[in-house]
XYZ file of C-alpha atoms in Angstrom:
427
model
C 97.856 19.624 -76.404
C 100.397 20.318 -73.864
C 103.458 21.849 -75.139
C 106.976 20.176 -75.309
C 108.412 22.811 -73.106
C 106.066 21.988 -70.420
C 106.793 18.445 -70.582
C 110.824 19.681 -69.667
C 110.069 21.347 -66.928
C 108.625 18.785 -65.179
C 112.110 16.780 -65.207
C 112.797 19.248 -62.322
C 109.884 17.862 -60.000
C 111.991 14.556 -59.122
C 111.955 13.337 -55.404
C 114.529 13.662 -53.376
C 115.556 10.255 -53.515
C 115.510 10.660 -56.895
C 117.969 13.792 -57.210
C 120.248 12.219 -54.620
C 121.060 9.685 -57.123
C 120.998 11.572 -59.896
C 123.900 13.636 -58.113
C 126.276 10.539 -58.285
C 126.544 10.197 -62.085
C 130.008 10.859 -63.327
C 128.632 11.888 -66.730
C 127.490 15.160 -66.264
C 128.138 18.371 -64.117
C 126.464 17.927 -60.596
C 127.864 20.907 -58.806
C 125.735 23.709 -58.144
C 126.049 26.840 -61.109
C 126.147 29.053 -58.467
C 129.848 27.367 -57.233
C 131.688 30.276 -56.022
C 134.459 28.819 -59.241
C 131.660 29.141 -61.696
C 129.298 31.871 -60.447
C 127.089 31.572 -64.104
C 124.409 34.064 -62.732
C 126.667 36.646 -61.652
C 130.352 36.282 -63.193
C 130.930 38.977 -65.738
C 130.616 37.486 -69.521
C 132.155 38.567 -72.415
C 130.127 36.258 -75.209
C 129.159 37.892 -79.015
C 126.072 39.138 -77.675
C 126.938 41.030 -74.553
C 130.005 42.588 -76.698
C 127.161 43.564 -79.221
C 125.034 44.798 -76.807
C 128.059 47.048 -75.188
C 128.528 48.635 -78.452
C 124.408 49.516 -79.050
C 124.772 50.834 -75.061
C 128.048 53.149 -76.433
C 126.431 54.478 -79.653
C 129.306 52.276 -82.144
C 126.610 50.330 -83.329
C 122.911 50.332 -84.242
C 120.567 47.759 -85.785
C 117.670 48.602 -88.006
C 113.989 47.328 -88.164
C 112.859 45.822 -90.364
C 108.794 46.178 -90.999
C 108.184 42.559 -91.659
C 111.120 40.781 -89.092
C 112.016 43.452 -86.799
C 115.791 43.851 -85.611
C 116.297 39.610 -87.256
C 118.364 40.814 -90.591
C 120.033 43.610 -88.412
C 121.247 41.285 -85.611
C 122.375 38.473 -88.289
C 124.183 41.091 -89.659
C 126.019 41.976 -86.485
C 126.672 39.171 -85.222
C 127.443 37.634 -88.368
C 125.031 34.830 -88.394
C 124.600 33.342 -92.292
C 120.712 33.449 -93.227
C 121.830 30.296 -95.169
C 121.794 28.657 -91.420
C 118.185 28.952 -91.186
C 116.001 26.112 -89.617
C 112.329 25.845 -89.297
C 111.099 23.631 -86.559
C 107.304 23.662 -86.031
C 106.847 21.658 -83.106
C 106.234 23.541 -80.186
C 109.375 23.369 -78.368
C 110.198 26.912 -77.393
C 108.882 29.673 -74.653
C 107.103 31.128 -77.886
C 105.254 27.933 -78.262
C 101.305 29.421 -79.097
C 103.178 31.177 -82.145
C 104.509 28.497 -83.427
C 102.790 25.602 -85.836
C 103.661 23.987 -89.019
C 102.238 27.540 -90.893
C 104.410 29.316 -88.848
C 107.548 27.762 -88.011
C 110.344 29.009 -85.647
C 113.296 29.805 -87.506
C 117.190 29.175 -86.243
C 120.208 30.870 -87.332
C 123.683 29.878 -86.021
C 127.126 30.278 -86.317
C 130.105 28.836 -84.581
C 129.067 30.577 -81.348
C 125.843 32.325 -81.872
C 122.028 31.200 -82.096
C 119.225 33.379 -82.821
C 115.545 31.859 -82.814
C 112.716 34.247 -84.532
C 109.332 33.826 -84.906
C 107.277 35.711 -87.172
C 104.900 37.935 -84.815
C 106.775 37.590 -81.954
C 107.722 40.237 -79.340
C 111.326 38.987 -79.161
C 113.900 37.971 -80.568
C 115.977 35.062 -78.640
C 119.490 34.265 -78.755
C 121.828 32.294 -77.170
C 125.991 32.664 -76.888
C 128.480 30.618 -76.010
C 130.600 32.395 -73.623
C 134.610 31.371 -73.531
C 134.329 30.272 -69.967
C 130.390 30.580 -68.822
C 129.187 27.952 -71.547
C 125.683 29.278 -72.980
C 124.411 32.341 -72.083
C 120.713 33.248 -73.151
C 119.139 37.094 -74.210
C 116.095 38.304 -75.805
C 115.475 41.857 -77.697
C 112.333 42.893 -78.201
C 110.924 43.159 -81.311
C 109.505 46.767 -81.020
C 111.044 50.119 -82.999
C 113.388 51.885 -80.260
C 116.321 54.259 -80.872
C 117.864 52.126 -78.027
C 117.554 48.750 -78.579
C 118.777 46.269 -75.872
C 119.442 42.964 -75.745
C 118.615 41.740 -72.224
C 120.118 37.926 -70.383
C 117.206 35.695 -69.696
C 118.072 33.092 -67.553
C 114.631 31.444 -67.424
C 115.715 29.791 -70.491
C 117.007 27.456 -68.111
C 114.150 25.984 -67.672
C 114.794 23.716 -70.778
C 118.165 24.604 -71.063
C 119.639 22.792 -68.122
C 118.891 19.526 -68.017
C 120.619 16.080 -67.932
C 120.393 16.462 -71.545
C 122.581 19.397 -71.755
C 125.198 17.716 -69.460
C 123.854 19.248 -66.538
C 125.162 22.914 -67.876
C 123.696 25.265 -69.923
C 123.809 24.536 -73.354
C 121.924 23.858 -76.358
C 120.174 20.888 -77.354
C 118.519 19.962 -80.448
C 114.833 17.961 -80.032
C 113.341 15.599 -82.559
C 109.399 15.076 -81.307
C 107.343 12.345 -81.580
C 104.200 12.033 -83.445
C 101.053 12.155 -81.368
C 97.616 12.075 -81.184
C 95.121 15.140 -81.728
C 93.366 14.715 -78.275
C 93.474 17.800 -76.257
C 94.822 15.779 -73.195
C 97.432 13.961 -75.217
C 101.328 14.992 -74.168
C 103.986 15.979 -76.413
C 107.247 13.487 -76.231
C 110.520 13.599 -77.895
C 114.339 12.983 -77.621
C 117.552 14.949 -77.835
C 119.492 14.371 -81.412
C 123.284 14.855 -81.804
C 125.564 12.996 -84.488
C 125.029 9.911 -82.999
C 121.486 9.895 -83.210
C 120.147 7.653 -86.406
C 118.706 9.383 -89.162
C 115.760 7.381 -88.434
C 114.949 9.096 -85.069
C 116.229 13.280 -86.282
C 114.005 16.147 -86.945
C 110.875 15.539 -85.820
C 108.566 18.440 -85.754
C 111.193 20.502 -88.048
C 110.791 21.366 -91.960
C 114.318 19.466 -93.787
C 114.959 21.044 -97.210
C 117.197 19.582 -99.465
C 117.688 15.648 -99.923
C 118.525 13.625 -97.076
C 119.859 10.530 -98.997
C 118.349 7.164 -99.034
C 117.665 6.015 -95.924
C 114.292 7.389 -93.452
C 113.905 10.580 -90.929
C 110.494 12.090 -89.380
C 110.847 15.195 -90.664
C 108.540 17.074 -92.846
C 105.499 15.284 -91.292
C 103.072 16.603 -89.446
C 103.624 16.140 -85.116
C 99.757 16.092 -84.247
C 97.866 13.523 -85.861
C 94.304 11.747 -86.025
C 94.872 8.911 -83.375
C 93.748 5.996 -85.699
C 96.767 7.403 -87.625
C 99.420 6.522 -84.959
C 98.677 2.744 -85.057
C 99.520 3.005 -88.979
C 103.154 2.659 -90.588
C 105.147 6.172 -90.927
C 104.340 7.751 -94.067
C 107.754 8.077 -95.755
C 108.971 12.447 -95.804
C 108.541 14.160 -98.843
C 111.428 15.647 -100.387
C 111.374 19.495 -99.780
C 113.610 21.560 -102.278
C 112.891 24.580 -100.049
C 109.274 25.944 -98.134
C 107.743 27.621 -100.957
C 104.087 26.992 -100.939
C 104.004 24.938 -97.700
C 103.147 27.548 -95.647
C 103.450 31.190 -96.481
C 106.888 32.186 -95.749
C 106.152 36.212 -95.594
C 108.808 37.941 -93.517
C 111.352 34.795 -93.756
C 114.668 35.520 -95.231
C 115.007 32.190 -96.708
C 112.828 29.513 -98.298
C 115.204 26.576 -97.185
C 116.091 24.798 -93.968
C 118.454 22.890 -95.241
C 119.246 19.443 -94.320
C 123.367 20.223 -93.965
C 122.522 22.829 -91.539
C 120.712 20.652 -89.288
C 123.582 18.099 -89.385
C 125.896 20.733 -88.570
C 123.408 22.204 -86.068
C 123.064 18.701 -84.268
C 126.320 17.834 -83.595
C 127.380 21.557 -82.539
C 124.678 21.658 -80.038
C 125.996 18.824 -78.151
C 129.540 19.665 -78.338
C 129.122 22.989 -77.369
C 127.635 21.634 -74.065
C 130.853 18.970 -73.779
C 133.784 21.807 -74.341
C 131.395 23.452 -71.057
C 131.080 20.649 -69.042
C 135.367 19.850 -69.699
C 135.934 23.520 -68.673
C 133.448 23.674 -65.340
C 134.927 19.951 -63.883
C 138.007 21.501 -64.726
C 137.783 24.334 -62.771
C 135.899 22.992 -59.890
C 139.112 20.619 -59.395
C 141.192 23.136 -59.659
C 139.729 25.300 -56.869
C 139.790 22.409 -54.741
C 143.474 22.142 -54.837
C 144.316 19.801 -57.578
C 146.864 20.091 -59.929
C 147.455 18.711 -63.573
C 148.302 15.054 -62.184
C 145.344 14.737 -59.513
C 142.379 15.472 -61.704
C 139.782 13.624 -60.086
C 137.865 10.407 -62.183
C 134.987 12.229 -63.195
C 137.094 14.949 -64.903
C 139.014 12.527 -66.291
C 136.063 10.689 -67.818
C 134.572 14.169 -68.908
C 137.704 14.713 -71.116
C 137.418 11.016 -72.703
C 133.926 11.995 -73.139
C 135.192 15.419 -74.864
C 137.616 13.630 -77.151
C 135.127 10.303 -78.463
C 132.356 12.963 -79.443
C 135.349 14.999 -81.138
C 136.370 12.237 -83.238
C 132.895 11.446 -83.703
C 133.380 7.965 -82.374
C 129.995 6.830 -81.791
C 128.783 8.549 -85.450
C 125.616 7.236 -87.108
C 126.637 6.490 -90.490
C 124.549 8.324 -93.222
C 122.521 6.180 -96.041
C 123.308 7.516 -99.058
C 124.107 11.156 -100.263
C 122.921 14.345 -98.384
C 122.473 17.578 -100.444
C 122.164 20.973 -99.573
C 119.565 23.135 -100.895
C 120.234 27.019 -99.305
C 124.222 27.175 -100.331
C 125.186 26.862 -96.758
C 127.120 23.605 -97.248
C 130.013 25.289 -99.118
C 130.011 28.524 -96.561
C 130.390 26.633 -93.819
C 133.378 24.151 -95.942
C 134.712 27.183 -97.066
C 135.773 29.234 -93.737
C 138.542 26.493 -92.833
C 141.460 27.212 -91.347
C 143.437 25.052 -93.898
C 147.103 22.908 -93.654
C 149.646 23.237 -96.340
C 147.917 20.835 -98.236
C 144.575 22.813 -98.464
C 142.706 19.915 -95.906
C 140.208 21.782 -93.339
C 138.094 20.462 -90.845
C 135.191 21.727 -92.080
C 135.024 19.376 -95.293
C 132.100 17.455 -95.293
C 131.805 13.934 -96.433
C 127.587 13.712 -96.653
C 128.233 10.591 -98.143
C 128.758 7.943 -95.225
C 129.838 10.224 -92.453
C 129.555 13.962 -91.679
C 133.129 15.465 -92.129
C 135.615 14.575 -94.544
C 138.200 14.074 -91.617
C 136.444 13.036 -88.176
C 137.517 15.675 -86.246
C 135.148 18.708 -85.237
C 136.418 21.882 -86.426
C 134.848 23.267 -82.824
C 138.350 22.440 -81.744
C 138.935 25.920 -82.336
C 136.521 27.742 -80.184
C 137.071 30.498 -78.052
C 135.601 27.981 -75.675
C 138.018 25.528 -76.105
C 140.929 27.395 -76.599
C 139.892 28.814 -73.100
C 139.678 25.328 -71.421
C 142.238 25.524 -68.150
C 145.619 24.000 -69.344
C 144.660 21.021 -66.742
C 141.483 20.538 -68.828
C 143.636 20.424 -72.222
C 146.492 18.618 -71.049
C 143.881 15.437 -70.760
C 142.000 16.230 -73.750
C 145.331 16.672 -75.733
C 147.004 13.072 -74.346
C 143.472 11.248 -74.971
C 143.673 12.250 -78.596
C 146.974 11.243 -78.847
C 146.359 7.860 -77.173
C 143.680 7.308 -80.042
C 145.302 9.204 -83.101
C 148.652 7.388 -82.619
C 147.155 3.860 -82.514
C 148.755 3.459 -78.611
C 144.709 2.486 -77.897
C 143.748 -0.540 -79.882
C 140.226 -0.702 -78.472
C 137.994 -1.943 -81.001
C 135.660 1.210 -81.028
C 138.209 3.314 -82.238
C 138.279 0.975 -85.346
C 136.402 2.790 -87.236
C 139.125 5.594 -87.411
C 141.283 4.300 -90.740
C 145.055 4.738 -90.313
C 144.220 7.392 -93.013
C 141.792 9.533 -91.050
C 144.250 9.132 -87.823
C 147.147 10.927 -89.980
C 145.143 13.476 -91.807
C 143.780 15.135 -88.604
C 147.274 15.064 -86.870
C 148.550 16.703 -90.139
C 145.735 19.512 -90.075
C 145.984 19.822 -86.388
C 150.147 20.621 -86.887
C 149.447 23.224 -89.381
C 146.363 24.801 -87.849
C 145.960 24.522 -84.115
C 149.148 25.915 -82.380
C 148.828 25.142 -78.780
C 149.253 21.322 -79.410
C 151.783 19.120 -77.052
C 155.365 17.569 -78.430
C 153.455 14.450 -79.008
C 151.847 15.537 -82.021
C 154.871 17.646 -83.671
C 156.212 13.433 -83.784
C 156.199 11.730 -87.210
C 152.486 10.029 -87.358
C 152.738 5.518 -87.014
């Protein structure tokens, strides 16, 4: 079996012709990283990680290992990544992918701004950062005792990290694999996930804990299979309360990979790589003399894409109830920030939707609080145009006059950078 990540790379062997055209789409970055505006490789970052690794370099800081997970608990702990976060995907979808199987699963951690992939046996760590202005930045740490331990930027992660799929920046990106057959020749294949992804199609080749309400997914199922099995109907997922006895979970801090955190985990991914995209048009623009009122289409399109996946526009509704099973559902609802009233963005709904209110509480980033005023001043008008009912399009139906007056109200109380229009009495 080849592995997934081999399967990315070859995206980058397209014809000329091919990349040409590919160079015209409004609906991703297509400048170079290397713009003298952007300058990812070589521009000075200031993300969780490198700040971390300043302080191990100046002595303020040190992690300890661990005998069974190396510097994992220590880094968590420093960059103050909840082990309730963890995911376990066992496809083999990483630059670690001859470690990792369905008996020994990758695990992911994340915050807000921070993801940290470990895999038991390893000789690194990896982690990835979302920096306020470069977008995601990637590092590993080796996994051996030092009194100096450094954490080191690795930017062959682009390899699978910068891709059409990721909006033509770095970013994240959450895969869901397909089945396939057990043939040595056979090729892996899969698609990206975000919120809008159906249930039906999300996490393939990763372990879901918890219960994932009524309807199907493709997790919890093997990824290699007999090939007289792929002509059959999909077995239905068994219902995981956590990984105990499914594989022997030695050296993993939790048992769970909980179904809330790979909700949360999908739709961060992808808007992590919007707020970058918004930011680099914006800038590009900017450095080619443009001002506030002469963005050009294409960053005006990128900040109508920005706001739809915000408001979770083009959501797949949820079939039935979702439950946790690792307590991270009520740490992540319980960080807010909250209005008067008590209302937070980070309520979840797990019922029909996602969030309680449709609005993602990655609205207040570092990332996109950094986002050039040019950048916000569109993003901030397009939510207004949507929020105060002045669009009537019928995809924005699905936001209830209700839902369009609690997120201006939580937005008033909680973001303070917003424009006159929203400090107006809601319609």
């Amino acid at each position: 079996m080849r592995p997934f990540h081999s399967v990315l790379a070859a995206v980058f062997a397209i014809p000329c012709a091919a990349a040409i055209a590919l160079a015209q789409r409004t609906d991703v970055f297509v400048e170079s990283i290397n713009h003298p505006v952007i300058a990812y490789r070589t521009a000075p970052v200031h993300d969780a990680v490198a700040d971390l690794d300043e302080k191990l370099q100046h002595g303020s800081m040190q992690l300890a290992f661990d005998r069974d997970t190396g510097y994992l608990r220590a880094t968590l702990d420093a960059l103050k990544v909840p082990i309730e976060s963890q995911t376990l995907v066992f496809s083999q979808t990483s630059a670690q992918a001859k470690q990792i199987g369905p008996r020994t699963p990758r695990a992911v951690y994340f915050n807000d701004t921070v993801a940290v992939g470990w895999v038991r046996g390893a000789d690194v760590l990896e982690l990835a950062a979302q920096d306020r202005h470069q977008g995601v930045v990637f590092y590993t740490l080796d996994q051996k005792r030092t009194d100096a331990p450094r954490l080191t930027r690795d930017n062959t992660c682009l390899l699978c990290h910068l891709t059409w799929d990721t909006l033509g920046v770095p970013g994240l990106q959450m895969l869901s694999t397909f089945q396939m057959s057990d043939d040595p020749n056979a090729y892996a294949g899969g698609i990206v996930v975000d919120h809008r992804s159906p249930l039906s199609q999300r996490w393939g080749g990763w372990y879901v804990t918890g219960k994932a309400g009524s309807g199907p997914h493709v997790g919890n199922i093997p990824v290699v299979v007999p090939a007289k099995e792929l002509d059959k109907a999909p077995r239905r997922p068994p219902v995981l309360e956590s990984v105990a006895g499914v594989f022997d979970t030695t050296g993993y801090p939790s048992r769970h990979s909980d179904v809330v955190a790979l909700m949360v985990l999908a739709h961060q991914a992808h808007m992590t790589n919007v707020i970058t995209r918004m930011g680099w048009e914006a800038r590009v623009a900017e450095a080619a003399g443009l001002g506030p009122d002469r963005m050009p289409p294409r960053v005006r399109e990128a900040a109508g894409d920005l706001v739809d996946y915000l408001l979770f526009i083009d959501e797949a509704p949820l079939a039935g109830r979702l439950e946790g099973s690792s307590g991270f559902a009520e740490r992540f609802a319980a960080q807010g920030p909250r209005d008067s009233r008590g209302r937070s963005l980070r309520q979840l709904d797990l019922r029909q939707r996602f969030l309680r209110y449709p609005c993602s509480y990655m609205i207040y980033a570092p990332a996109f609080d950094a986002l050039p005023p040019s950048a916000k001043r569109l993003i901030y008008s397009r939510m207004w145009q949507i929020l105060s009912g002045d669009d009537q399009g019928a995809r924005y139906a699905r936001l209830s006059q209700a839902d369009r007056q609690a997120i201006v109200e939580i937005l008033r109380d909680t973001k303070s950078d917003l424009p006159d229009d929203f400090r107006r009495a809601g319609r």
